[in-house]
């Protein structure tokens, strides 16, 4: 799956004072010269603050960790936990890999689309409440099909339960 930053980006990014202090505490957890190990939690904190990962955020994180921005971008584009486009108030992630597909993920996708009005992946509903994305394995194959809404997981789904 090709993952790229959104075409339209904000002009700048800055962590709130509270989040900047939190980031500094994360960096101190690692030995000198290993501060780059904090890239994932710091990107996650930035995403929690802004709702998505932006180019200016990547640049700020790179400076904080003494990393080239392209290295931070590599992390952000590799992990699907990072939203590279603005999302609605709630992020609906539907697993469509083989175990979920064999157990009916197509029905889950269609139900989500019907209920939210979303027609395409990465689209946000007209009311701004939901963005729906397709994800690779959520790690609960035994209880497929599964979807994640924000930080909550829903397993053993069918159209009615969805």
Short mmCIF file of C-alpha atoms in Angstrom, two decimals:
data_model
loop_
_atom_site.label_atom_id
_atom_site.label_comp_id
_atom_site.label_asym_id
_atom_site.label_seq_id
_atom_site.Cartn_x
_atom_site.Cartn_y
_atom_site.Cartn_z
CA UNK A 1 0.00 0.00 0.00
CA UNK A 2 1.45 3.34 -1.05
CA UNK A 3 1.44 5.82 1.82
CA UNK A 4 2.22 9.49 1.18
CA UNK A 5 1.69 12.72 3.05
CA UNK A 6 -1.39 14.75 2.18
CA UNK A 7 -0.90 17.22 -0.64
CA UNK A 8 -2.13 20.19 1.39
CA UNK A 9 -0.09 20.84 4.51
CA UNK A 10 -0.28 23.40 7.31
CA UNK A 11 2.33 26.15 7.39
CA UNK A 12 3.83 25.14 10.72
CA UNK A 13 3.67 22.85 13.73
CA UNK A 14 4.62 23.26 17.38
CA UNK A 15 4.04 20.95 20.30
CA UNK A 16 2.05 22.42 23.16
CA UNK A 17 4.19 23.22 26.20
CA UNK A 18 2.82 20.14 27.96
CA UNK A 19 3.51 17.88 24.99
CA UNK A 20 6.99 19.35 24.45
CA UNK A 21 7.84 18.54 28.08
CA UNK A 22 6.45 15.03 27.60
CA UNK A 23 8.62 14.59 24.48
CA UNK A 24 11.73 15.73 26.34
CA UNK A 25 11.00 13.16 29.05
CA UNK A 26 10.71 10.45 26.39
CA UNK A 27 14.03 11.43 24.84
CA UNK A 28 15.75 11.21 28.25
CA UNK A 29 14.71 7.56 28.54
CA UNK A 30 17.31 6.64 25.92
CA UNK A 31 21.11 6.64 26.26
CA UNK A 32 23.06 9.50 24.67
CA UNK A 33 23.21 9.07 20.92
CA UNK A 34 20.09 6.87 20.91
CA UNK A 35 17.44 9.60 21.11
CA UNK A 36 16.15 8.59 17.66
CA UNK A 37 14.57 5.59 19.39
CA UNK A 38 11.89 7.98 20.66
CA UNK A 39 10.60 8.71 17.14
CA UNK A 40 7.49 6.53 17.35
CA UNK A 41 6.15 7.78 20.70
CA UNK A 42 6.90 11.39 19.76
CA UNK A 43 5.18 11.09 16.37
CA UNK A 44 2.24 9.45 18.15
CA UNK A 45 2.03 12.35 20.61
CA UNK A 46 2.10 14.80 17.70
CA UNK A 47 -0.70 12.88 16.00
CA UNK A 48 -2.73 12.89 19.21
CA UNK A 49 -2.31 16.66 19.34
CA UNK A 50 -3.09 17.41 15.68
CA UNK A 51 -5.13 14.39 14.55
CA UNK A 52 -2.65 13.50 11.80
CA UNK A 53 1.06 13.61 10.96
CA UNK A 54 2.07 16.64 8.93
CA UNK A 55 5.24 17.60 7.07
CA UNK A 56 5.96 20.45 9.52
CA UNK A 57 5.52 17.98 12.40
CA UNK A 58 8.00 15.59 10.79
CA UNK A 59 10.50 18.44 10.49
CA UNK A 60 10.05 19.43 14.16
CA UNK A 61 10.43 15.82 15.31
CA UNK A 62 13.55 15.48 13.16
CA UNK A 63 15.12 18.53 14.82
CA UNK A 64 14.17 17.28 18.30
CA UNK A 65 15.80 13.90 17.67
CA UNK A 66 18.70 15.07 15.50
CA UNK A 67 17.30 13.01 12.59
CA UNK A 68 17.04 13.88 8.93
CA UNK A 69 13.37 14.60 8.19
CA UNK A 70 13.36 11.86 5.55
CA UNK A 71 14.16 9.30 8.29
CA UNK A 72 11.18 10.49 10.34
CA UNK A 73 9.06 10.36 7.17
CA UNK A 74 10.15 6.75 6.60
CA UNK A 75 8.80 5.81 10.02
CA UNK A 76 5.55 7.74 9.55
CA UNK A 77 4.86 6.20 6.14
CA UNK A 78 5.79 2.67 7.20
CA UNK A 79 3.44 2.32 10.17
CA UNK A 80 -0.28 2.47 9.40
CA UNK A 81 -0.91 3.74 12.93
CA UNK A 82 0.09 7.16 11.63
CA UNK A 83 -2.55 9.15 9.74
CA UNK A 84 -0.95 10.99 6.85
CA UNK A 85 -4.14 12.89 5.96
CA UNK A 86 -6.65 14.77 8.09
CA UNK A 87 -9.25 12.44 9.59
CA UNK A 88 -12.72 12.83 11.04
CA UNK A 89 -13.54 12.83 14.73
CA UNK A 90 -13.57 9.01 14.67
CA UNK A 91 -11.23 6.79 12.66
CA UNK A 92 -12.82 3.53 11.48
CA UNK A 93 -10.22 0.97 10.42
CA UNK A 94 -11.52 -2.19 8.76
CA UNK A 95 -9.28 -5.22 8.42
CA UNK A 96 -9.69 -6.76 4.96
CA UNK A 97 -6.83 -9.26 4.91
CA UNK A 98 -7.48 -12.93 4.14
CA UNK A 99 -8.82 -14.19 7.50
CA UNK A 100 -11.21 -11.25 7.86
CA UNK A 101 -12.18 -11.39 4.19
CA UNK A 102 -12.95 -15.12 4.41
CA UNK A 103 -15.19 -14.43 7.40
CA UNK A 104 -17.11 -11.53 5.84
CA UNK A 105 -15.15 -8.27 5.97
CA UNK A 106 -16.80 -7.22 2.68
CA UNK A 107 -20.12 -7.12 4.55
CA UNK A 108 -18.53 -5.02 7.30
CA UNK A 109 -17.12 -2.57 4.75
CA UNK A 110 -20.50 -2.19 3.03
CA UNK A 111 -22.29 -1.69 6.36
CA UNK A 112 -19.80 1.00 7.42
CA UNK A 113 -20.17 2.73 4.06
CA UNK A 114 -23.96 2.63 4.21
CA UNK A 115 -24.09 3.95 7.80
CA UNK A 116 -21.53 6.74 7.33
CA UNK A 117 -22.13 7.70 3.70
CA UNK A 118 -18.45 7.08 2.94
CA UNK A 119 -17.87 5.68 -0.53
CA UNK A 120 -14.08 5.38 -0.73
CA UNK A 121 -11.19 4.52 1.56
CA UNK A 122 -9.60 7.46 3.39
CA UNK A 123 -12.74 9.50 2.82
CA UNK A 124 -14.38 11.47 5.64
CA UNK A 125 -18.15 11.52 6.10
CA UNK A 126 -19.98 14.72 5.18
CA UNK A 127 -20.58 15.52 8.86
CA UNK A 128 -16.86 15.17 9.63
CA UNK A 129 -17.48 12.43 12.18
CA UNK A 130 -15.93 9.40 10.47
CA UNK A 131 -12.96 8.57 8.27
CA UNK A 132 -12.73 4.99 7.06
CA UNK A 133 -9.50 3.22 6.16
CA UNK A 134 -8.56 -0.27 5.15
CA UNK A 135 -5.86 -1.85 7.31
CA UNK A 136 -3.63 -4.86 7.16
CA UNK A 137 -4.15 -7.36 9.97
CA UNK A 138 -5.29 -5.93 13.28
CA UNK A 139 -4.01 -9.09 14.96
CA UNK A 140 -7.25 -10.75 16.02
CA UNK A 141 -7.67 -13.25 13.18
CA UNK A 142 -9.27 -15.84 15.46
CA UNK A 143 -12.20 -13.43 15.96
CA UNK A 144 -12.46 -12.16 12.39
CA UNK A 145 -13.87 -10.04 10.96
CA UNK A 146 -12.67 -7.13 13.04
CA UNK A 147 -12.67 -3.36 12.91
CA UNK A 148 -11.18 -0.67 15.06
CA UNK A 149 -12.90 2.61 15.90
CA UNK A 150 -10.44 5.02 17.49
CA UNK A 151 -8.83 2.92 20.27
CA UNK A 152 -11.63 0.33 20.54
CA UNK A 153 -11.68 -3.04 18.76
CA UNK A 154 -14.80 -4.89 17.65
CA UNK A 155 -14.57 -8.59 16.82
CA UNK A 156 -16.78 -11.41 15.48
CA UNK A 157 -18.74 -8.92 13.40
CA UNK A 158 -21.60 -9.23 10.96
CA UNK A 159 -23.71 -6.49 9.39
CA UNK A 160 -26.12 -6.28 12.32
CA UNK A 161 -23.40 -6.10 15.00
CA UNK A 162 -21.47 -3.56 12.95
#
